[in-house]
Short mmCIF file of C-alpha atoms and ligand atoms in Angstrom, two decimals:
data_model
loop_
_atom_site.label_atom_id
_atom_site.label_comp_id
_atom_site.label_asym_id
_atom_site.label_seq_id
_atom_site.Cartn_x
_atom_site.Cartn_y
_atom_site.Cartn_z
CA UNK A 16 -92.94 -8.42 -37.82
CA UNK A 17 -96.13 -7.29 -39.53
CA UNK A 18 -97.97 -4.03 -38.94
CA UNK A 19 -101.44 -2.87 -39.85
CA UNK A 20 -101.42 0.92 -40.33
CA UNK A 21 -104.70 2.69 -39.64
CA UNK A 22 -104.75 5.66 -41.99
CA UNK A 23 -107.05 8.64 -41.51
CA UNK A 24 -109.36 10.59 -43.73
CA UNK A 25 -111.12 13.78 -42.72
CA UNK A 26 -113.36 16.22 -44.52
CA UNK A 27 -112.71 14.52 -47.86
CA UNK A 28 -108.91 14.48 -47.46
CA UNK A 29 -106.34 11.87 -46.56
CA UNK A 30 -104.43 13.06 -43.48
CA UNK A 31 -100.65 13.46 -43.65
CA UNK A 32 -100.34 11.40 -40.46
CA UNK A 33 -100.87 8.40 -42.78
CA UNK A 34 -97.28 8.86 -43.96
CA UNK A 35 -95.99 9.06 -40.39
CA UNK A 36 -97.40 5.55 -39.92
CA UNK A 37 -95.52 4.44 -43.04
CA UNK A 38 -92.31 6.07 -41.71
CA UNK A 39 -92.81 4.19 -38.44
CA UNK A 40 -93.17 0.82 -40.22
CA UNK A 41 -90.03 1.62 -42.23
CA UNK A 42 -88.08 2.46 -39.07
CA UNK A 43 -89.28 -0.77 -37.48
CA UNK A 44 -88.28 -2.67 -40.64
CA UNK A 45 -91.72 -4.26 -40.63
CA UNK A 46 -94.04 -5.46 -43.36
CA UNK A 47 -97.21 -3.44 -43.52
CA UNK A 48 -100.76 -3.33 -44.79
CA UNK A 49 -103.07 -0.34 -44.51
CA UNK A 50 -106.66 0.20 -43.39
CA UNK A 51 -108.65 3.28 -44.36
CA UNK A 52 -112.22 4.41 -44.16
CA UNK A 53 -111.99 6.95 -46.93
CA UNK A 54 -112.67 7.28 -50.62
CA UNK A 55 -111.18 5.67 -53.70
CA UNK A 56 -110.72 9.14 -55.22
CA UNK A 57 -108.16 10.01 -52.48
CA UNK A 58 -105.81 7.07 -52.15
CA UNK A 59 -102.51 7.18 -50.26
CA UNK A 60 -99.23 6.99 -52.19
CA UNK A 61 -98.39 3.60 -50.76
CA UNK A 62 -97.00 0.35 -52.12
CA UNK A 63 -98.97 -2.35 -50.34
CA UNK A 64 -102.40 -3.74 -49.59
CA UNK A 65 -105.00 -1.16 -48.71
CA UNK A 66 -108.26 -2.28 -47.15
CA UNK A 67 -110.66 0.47 -48.05
CA UNK A 68 -114.12 1.10 -46.65
CA UNK A 69 -116.32 3.85 -48.01
CA UNK A 70 -116.52 6.88 -45.69
CA UNK A 71 -119.61 7.99 -47.61
CA UNK A 72 -121.37 4.83 -46.43
CA UNK A 73 -119.81 4.29 -42.99
CA UNK A 74 -119.14 7.88 -41.90
CA UNK A 75 -115.76 9.51 -41.37
CA UNK A 76 -116.01 8.29 -37.82
CA UNK A 77 -118.42 5.84 -36.31
CA UNK A 78 -116.82 3.79 -33.53
CA UNK A 79 -118.82 0.54 -33.61
CA UNK A 80 -118.73 0.32 -37.40
CA UNK A 81 -115.06 1.29 -37.88
CA UNK A 82 -114.12 -1.09 -35.07
CA UNK A 83 -115.84 -4.02 -36.79
CA UNK A 84 -114.35 -3.16 -40.19
CA UNK A 85 -110.90 -3.06 -38.60
CA UNK A 86 -111.37 -6.26 -36.59
CA UNK A 87 -112.34 -8.10 -39.79
CA UNK A 88 -109.11 -6.92 -41.44
CA UNK A 89 -107.04 -7.83 -38.35
CA UNK A 90 -108.53 -11.35 -38.44
CA UNK A 91 -107.34 -11.71 -42.02
CA UNK A 92 -103.95 -10.01 -41.75
CA UNK A 93 -102.98 -11.20 -38.25
CA UNK A 94 -100.62 -8.24 -37.67
CA UNK A 95 -98.22 -8.16 -34.72
CA UNK A 96 -98.93 -4.46 -34.30
CA UNK A 97 -101.94 -2.33 -35.12
CA UNK A 98 -100.69 1.24 -35.48
CA UNK A 99 -102.76 4.42 -35.12
CA UNK A 100 -101.86 8.11 -35.05
CA UNK A 101 -102.26 9.62 -31.57
CA UNK A 102 -105.17 11.69 -32.83
CA UNK A 103 -108.78 11.95 -31.69
CA UNK A 104 -109.53 9.07 -34.09
CA UNK A 105 -106.70 6.95 -32.65
CA UNK A 106 -107.50 7.85 -29.03
CA UNK A 107 -111.03 6.62 -29.52
CA UNK A 108 -110.55 3.55 -31.71
CA UNK A 109 -107.24 2.10 -30.46
CA UNK A 110 -108.44 1.18 -26.93
CA UNK A 111 -111.60 -0.40 -28.37
CA UNK A 112 -109.47 -2.57 -30.65
CA UNK A 113 -107.00 -3.45 -27.92
CA UNK A 114 -109.85 -4.52 -25.62
CA UNK A 115 -111.51 -6.59 -28.35
CA UNK A 116 -108.21 -8.36 -29.11
CA UNK A 117 -107.17 -8.57 -25.47
CA UNK A 118 -103.89 -7.10 -26.70
CA UNK A 119 -101.41 -4.76 -24.98
CA UNK A 120 -101.94 -1.08 -25.71
CA UNK A 121 -99.18 1.54 -25.69
CA UNK A 122 -100.23 5.10 -26.14
CA UNK A 123 -98.26 8.03 -27.58
CA UNK A 124 -95.21 6.11 -28.79
CA UNK A 125 -92.29 8.45 -29.55
CA UNK A 126 -89.58 6.00 -30.61
CA UNK A 127 -88.86 2.37 -31.31
CA UNK A 128 -85.70 0.77 -29.94
CA UNK A 129 -84.80 -2.82 -30.88
CA UNK A 130 -88.39 -3.34 -31.94
CA UNK A 131 -89.75 -2.17 -28.58
CA UNK A 132 -91.96 0.95 -28.38
CA UNK A 133 -90.80 3.88 -26.26
CA UNK A 134 -93.40 6.12 -24.62
CA UNK A 135 -93.13 9.21 -22.41
CA UNK A 136 -93.92 9.10 -18.72
CA UNK A 137 -94.05 11.69 -15.87
CA UNK A 138 -95.27 14.48 -18.13
CA UNK A 139 -92.58 13.57 -20.69
CA UNK A 140 -89.72 14.07 -18.23
CA UNK A 141 -88.80 10.39 -18.64
CA UNK A 142 -89.20 7.72 -21.29
CA UNK A 143 -89.91 4.04 -20.85
CA UNK A 144 -89.63 1.05 -23.15
CA UNK A 145 -92.78 -1.03 -23.03
CA UNK A 146 -92.55 -4.75 -23.82
CA UNK A 147 -95.78 -6.48 -24.66
CA UNK A 148 -96.77 -9.73 -22.95
CA UNK A 149 -99.40 -10.39 -25.61
CA UNK A 150 -98.70 -11.58 -29.15
CA UNK A 151 -100.47 -8.61 -30.66
CA UNK A 152 -100.01 -5.00 -29.68
CA UNK A 153 -101.99 -1.85 -30.37
CA UNK A 154 -100.12 1.44 -30.36
CA UNK A 155 -100.67 5.11 -31.13
CA UNK A 156 -97.85 7.31 -32.45
CA UNK A 157 -97.22 10.80 -31.19
CA UNK A 158 -97.57 13.38 -33.97
CA UNK A 159 -94.20 14.31 -35.44
CA UNK A 160 -92.24 11.62 -33.58
CA UNK A 161 -91.46 9.62 -36.72
CA UNK A 162 -91.55 12.34 -39.36
CA UNK A 163 -93.10 11.78 -42.75
CA UNK A 164 -92.08 8.95 -45.04
CA UNK A 165 -89.53 10.22 -47.59
CA UNK A 166 -91.34 11.38 -50.73
CA UNK A 167 -94.37 9.09 -50.40
CA UNK A 168 -94.76 7.15 -53.65
CA UNK A 169 -96.55 4.08 -54.86
CA UNK A 170 -99.98 2.81 -55.70
CA UNK A 171 -101.81 0.56 -53.26
CA UNK A 172 -103.52 -2.69 -54.12
CA UNK A 173 -107.02 -1.81 -53.03
CA UNK A 174 -109.46 -4.26 -51.55
CA UNK A 175 -112.88 -2.83 -50.74
CA UNK A 176 -114.35 -3.94 -47.44
CA UNK A 177 -117.85 -3.86 -45.99
CA UNK A 178 -119.74 -4.67 -42.82
CA UNK A 179 -123.37 -4.96 -41.82
CA UNK A 180 -122.65 -3.77 -38.25
CA UNK A 181 -125.28 -1.28 -37.20
CA UNK A 182 -124.00 2.16 -36.16
CA UNK A 183 -124.67 3.21 -32.58
CA UNK A 184 -124.14 6.89 -33.23
CA UNK A 185 -124.68 9.25 -36.11
CA UNK A 186 -121.70 11.26 -37.39
CA UNK A 187 -123.02 14.78 -37.84
CA UNK A 188 -119.93 16.59 -39.13
CA UNK A 189 -117.17 18.93 -38.03
CA UNK A 190 -117.46 22.32 -36.48
CA UNK A 191 -114.80 24.88 -37.36
CA UNK A 192 -112.81 26.15 -34.40
CA UNK A 193 -113.44 29.81 -33.69
CA UNK A 194 -111.30 31.99 -35.91
CA UNK A 195 -108.90 34.36 -34.21
CA UNK A 196 -105.50 34.30 -32.64
CA UNK A 197 -102.25 34.27 -34.52
CA UNK A 198 -101.20 31.89 -37.29
CA UNK A 199 -97.64 31.03 -36.23
CA UNK A 200 -97.26 28.52 -39.06
CA UNK A 201 -96.60 31.42 -41.45
CA UNK A 202 -94.12 33.31 -39.25
CA UNK A 203 -90.49 33.42 -40.41
CA UNK A 204 -89.13 34.34 -36.98
CA UNK A 205 -90.59 33.06 -33.71
CA UNK A 206 -89.37 33.80 -30.18
CA UNK A 207 -91.00 31.44 -27.70
CA UNK A 208 -91.41 31.72 -23.95
CA UNK A 209 -91.16 28.70 -21.68
CA UNK A 210 -91.78 28.14 -17.99
CA UNK A 211 -88.27 29.51 -17.43
CA UNK A 212 -89.65 33.04 -17.77
CA UNK A 213 -90.77 32.54 -14.17
CA UNK A 214 -93.70 34.95 -14.03
CA UNK A 215 -96.24 36.44 -16.48
CA UNK A 216 -94.66 39.92 -16.37
CA UNK A 217 -91.51 38.48 -17.95
CA UNK A 218 -93.43 37.60 -21.11
CA UNK A 219 -92.79 41.24 -22.01
CA UNK A 220 -89.07 40.41 -22.40
CA UNK A 221 -89.95 37.71 -24.96
CA UNK A 222 -92.40 40.00 -26.78
CA UNK A 223 -89.74 42.70 -26.97
CA UNK A 224 -87.20 40.32 -28.48
CA UNK A 225 -89.79 39.14 -31.03
CA UNK A 226 -90.48 42.78 -31.88
CA UNK A 227 -86.77 43.62 -32.23
CA UNK A 228 -86.36 40.65 -34.59
CA UNK A 229 -89.57 41.58 -36.45
CA UNK A 230 -91.09 38.22 -35.63
CA UNK A 231 -93.95 36.69 -33.65
CA UNK A 232 -93.87 35.35 -30.14
CA UNK A 233 -94.90 31.83 -29.18
CA UNK A 234 -95.06 29.84 -25.97
CA UNK A 235 -94.70 26.38 -24.49
CA UNK A 236 -97.71 24.69 -22.98
CA UNK A 237 -97.12 25.53 -19.29
CA UNK A 238 -97.09 29.22 -20.24
CA UNK A 239 -100.43 28.80 -22.01
CA UNK A 240 -101.89 26.56 -19.29
CA UNK A 241 -101.02 29.27 -16.75
CA UNK A 242 -102.95 31.70 -19.00
CA UNK A 243 -99.89 33.93 -19.48
CA UNK A 244 -100.37 33.62 -23.26
CA UNK A 245 -103.34 32.62 -25.40
CA UNK A 246 -103.60 29.14 -26.86
CA UNK A 247 -103.01 30.27 -30.44
CA UNK A 248 -99.42 31.05 -29.34
CA UNK A 249 -98.71 27.48 -28.20
CA UNK A 250 -96.14 25.52 -30.16
CA UNK A 251 -96.18 21.73 -29.99
CA UNK A 252 -98.28 18.62 -30.32
CA UNK A 253 -101.35 20.23 -28.83
CA UNK A 254 -100.52 23.64 -30.27
CA UNK A 255 -99.25 24.83 -33.63
CA UNK A 256 -96.63 23.20 -35.84
CA UNK A 257 -94.20 25.83 -37.05
CA UNK A 258 -91.28 25.94 -39.50
CA UNK A 259 -89.73 29.42 -39.24
CA UNK A 260 -86.30 30.42 -40.51
CA UNK A 261 -85.35 31.30 -36.93
CA UNK A 262 -86.80 29.85 -33.71
CA UNK A 263 -85.60 31.26 -30.39
CA UNK A 264 -86.56 29.03 -27.44
CA UNK A 265 -86.32 31.00 -24.19
CA UNK A 266 -86.51 29.06 -20.92
CA UNK A 267 -87.86 25.97 -22.72
CA UNK A 268 -86.49 22.57 -21.71
CA UNK A 269 -87.18 20.79 -25.01
CA UNK A 270 -89.83 18.20 -24.12
CA UNK A 271 -90.75 15.93 -27.01
CA UNK A 272 -94.22 17.50 -27.32
CA UNK A 273 -92.66 20.93 -27.79
CA UNK A 274 -90.02 19.65 -30.21
CA UNK A 275 -92.70 17.99 -32.33
CA UNK A 276 -94.09 21.44 -33.07
CA UNK A 277 -90.84 23.27 -33.90
CA UNK A 278 -88.30 20.76 -35.11
CA UNK A 279 -88.74 21.81 -38.74
CA UNK A 280 -87.35 25.27 -37.89
CA UNK A 281 -84.32 26.13 -40.06
CA UNK A 282 -82.16 27.59 -37.28
CA UNK A 283 -82.77 27.18 -33.57
CA UNK A 284 -81.31 29.33 -30.80
CA UNK A 285 -82.00 28.26 -27.22
CA UNK A 286 -81.47 30.40 -24.15
CA UNK A 287 -81.39 28.30 -21.01
CA UNK A 288 -79.67 28.35 -17.62
CA UNK A 289 -79.17 24.58 -17.86
CA UNK A 290 -76.37 23.58 -20.24
CA UNK A 291 -77.75 20.02 -20.29
CA UNK A 292 -81.35 20.95 -21.15
CA UNK A 293 -82.61 18.61 -23.93
CA UNK A 294 -83.37 21.61 -26.17
CA UNK A 295 -79.57 21.77 -26.61
CA UNK A 296 -79.78 18.60 -28.71
CA UNK A 297 -81.84 20.31 -31.40
CA UNK A 298 -80.47 23.85 -31.03
CA UNK A 299 -77.89 25.20 -33.49
CA UNK A 300 -76.80 27.62 -30.77
CA UNK A 301 -77.35 27.12 -27.04
CA UNK A 302 -76.82 30.24 -24.95
CA UNK A 303 -76.31 29.21 -21.33
CA UNK A 304 -77.62 32.25 -19.51
CA UNK A 305 -80.46 33.68 -17.46
CA UNK A 306 -82.93 34.95 -20.04
CA UNK A 307 -83.83 37.94 -17.85
CA UNK A 308 -80.24 39.15 -18.04
CA UNK A 309 -79.29 38.02 -21.54
CA UNK A 310 -82.32 39.04 -23.61
CA UNK A 311 -82.41 42.77 -22.68
CA UNK A 312 -78.71 43.05 -23.67
CA UNK A 313 -79.41 41.18 -26.91
CA UNK A 314 -82.34 43.49 -27.74
CA UNK A 315 -80.13 46.54 -27.16
CA UNK A 316 -77.53 45.08 -29.50
CA UNK A 317 -80.10 44.26 -32.21
CA UNK A 318 -81.67 47.73 -31.98
CA UNK A 319 -78.25 49.38 -32.23
CA UNK A 320 -77.79 47.67 -35.63
CA UNK A 321 -80.85 49.42 -37.18
C1 FAD B 4 -100.34 15.03 -24.21
C2 FAD B 4 -99.38 16.17 -23.98
C3 FAD B 4 -99.34 17.18 -24.90
C4 FAD B 4 -98.45 18.24 -24.73
N1 FAD B 4 -98.41 19.24 -25.65
C5 FAD B 4 -97.48 20.21 -25.52
C6 FAD B 4 -97.36 21.25 -26.50
O1 FAD B 4 -98.11 21.31 -27.49
N2 FAD B 4 -96.41 22.19 -26.33
C7 FAD B 4 -95.55 22.19 -25.26
O2 FAD B 4 -94.70 23.09 -25.16
N3 FAD B 4 -95.67 21.24 -24.31
C8 FAD B 4 -96.60 20.27 -24.40
N4 FAD B 4 -96.72 19.34 -23.43
C9 FAD B 4 -95.96 19.53 -22.18
C10 FAD B 4 -94.54 19.04 -22.29
O3 FAD B 4 -94.45 17.67 -21.96
C11 FAD B 4 -93.63 19.81 -21.31
O4 FAD B 4 -94.13 19.67 -20.01
C12 FAD B 4 -93.52 21.29 -21.65
O5 FAD B 4 -93.16 21.47 -23.02
C13 FAD B 4 -92.46 21.93 -20.77
O6 FAD B 4 -92.49 23.31 -20.99
P1 FAD B 4 -91.23 24.20 -20.70
O7 FAD B 4 -90.07 23.71 -21.48
O8 FAD B 4 -91.66 25.61 -20.89
O9 FAD B 4 -91.03 23.99 -19.13
P2 FAD B 4 -89.95 23.15 -18.32
O10 FAD B 4 -89.84 21.76 -18.84
O11 FAD B 4 -90.27 23.34 -16.88
O12 FAD B 4 -88.57 23.88 -18.66
C14 FAD B 4 -88.22 25.15 -18.23
C15 FAD B 4 -86.79 25.43 -18.68
O13 FAD B 4 -86.45 26.76 -18.37
C16 FAD B 4 -85.11 26.78 -17.93
N5 FAD B 4 -84.97 27.99 -17.12
C17 FAD B 4 -85.42 28.21 -15.86
N6 FAD B 4 -85.15 29.47 -15.49
C18 FAD B 4 -84.52 30.06 -16.51
C19 FAD B 4 -84.00 31.38 -16.75
N7 FAD B 4 -84.10 32.33 -15.82
N8 FAD B 4 -83.40 31.64 -17.92
C20 FAD B 4 -83.29 30.69 -18.89
N9 FAD B 4 -83.77 29.43 -18.73
C21 FAD B 4 -84.38 29.13 -17.57
C22 FAD B 4 -84.92 25.48 -17.19
O14 FAD B 4 -83.54 25.12 -17.15
C23 FAD B 4 -85.75 24.52 -18.03
O15 FAD B 4 -84.95 23.89 -19.04
C24 FAD B 4 -97.60 18.28 -23.59
C25 FAD B 4 -97.65 17.22 -22.67
C26 FAD B 4 -98.52 16.18 -22.86
C27 FAD B 4 -98.53 15.06 -21.86
#
């Protein structure tokens, strides 16, 4: 099995997701080569062939040009799998490559079992293994699903690549997201509200527990999508990635997209009415209780200790 890992470079920096691709190839037990439109001043710590195009010349993203650069490398390397991060770069480029190769495309892969990619389905309530009917396969990896490669080390063998494909668009640059909101990535204690809070008024219970513990409050995506909490509070793939000393998940089932954002927490307490909720698999302590009954008692107990 041979993989071609499509690394990413943004705003003059190599993205960490590059090492998640390496971790994936290691888990698969596959040979790998790497493709990057970046700069030779910022090379990945990687032992293998790196096909490097100059981002200064070809833009940090330019679909037609990057596609051609990549297709040229695929023609040479003949990988069984072309592997992208499930990022805006991967979302855009992976389907173009899969169409050009007439190869199967599996999006948002979260695991690999016996060499077969596993992807979520039904809003991540279920998982499916997807077998390819084509010789080549193009996949994107969900952020955080494969972790980072252990202590990335190594020096790549760099081969510079070029193309004379004309760009169809001009890459103008990045626009900073509006500042504001809370930076949960720095919080040492986070108490997060999930759909299990039932109604927006119950967010107060979560806020009160966060206050009693002198921490911040966070939320799962349904709570944010319902506009019960602002987006800067969202933990997960499409929210913030956090690594507090204590993470308290209240009424959160433990979907993979939520876990991806909080699994680096040192100690996890989950409060859930369902003893079989998947959050129990990552929690150090699972309290099987109705959060509306349990949390007020817990707050009283914590406050009595001060
Ligand atoms: C592309 C994509 C990106 C996503 N990004 C994110 C993301 O960044 N962050 C994120 O969180 N999700 C994300 N999701 C959504 C994710 O798949 C789940 O749907 C979501 O995490 C579920 O949120 P939840 O656990 O709050 O709700 P549910 O899955 O509905 O779970 C609610 C839980 O509350 C429990 N419960 C109910 N009542 C009570 C009670 N009274 N007391 C205690 N427990 C109770 C239930 O037993 C259940 O386990 C994403 C999905 C997709 C497809």
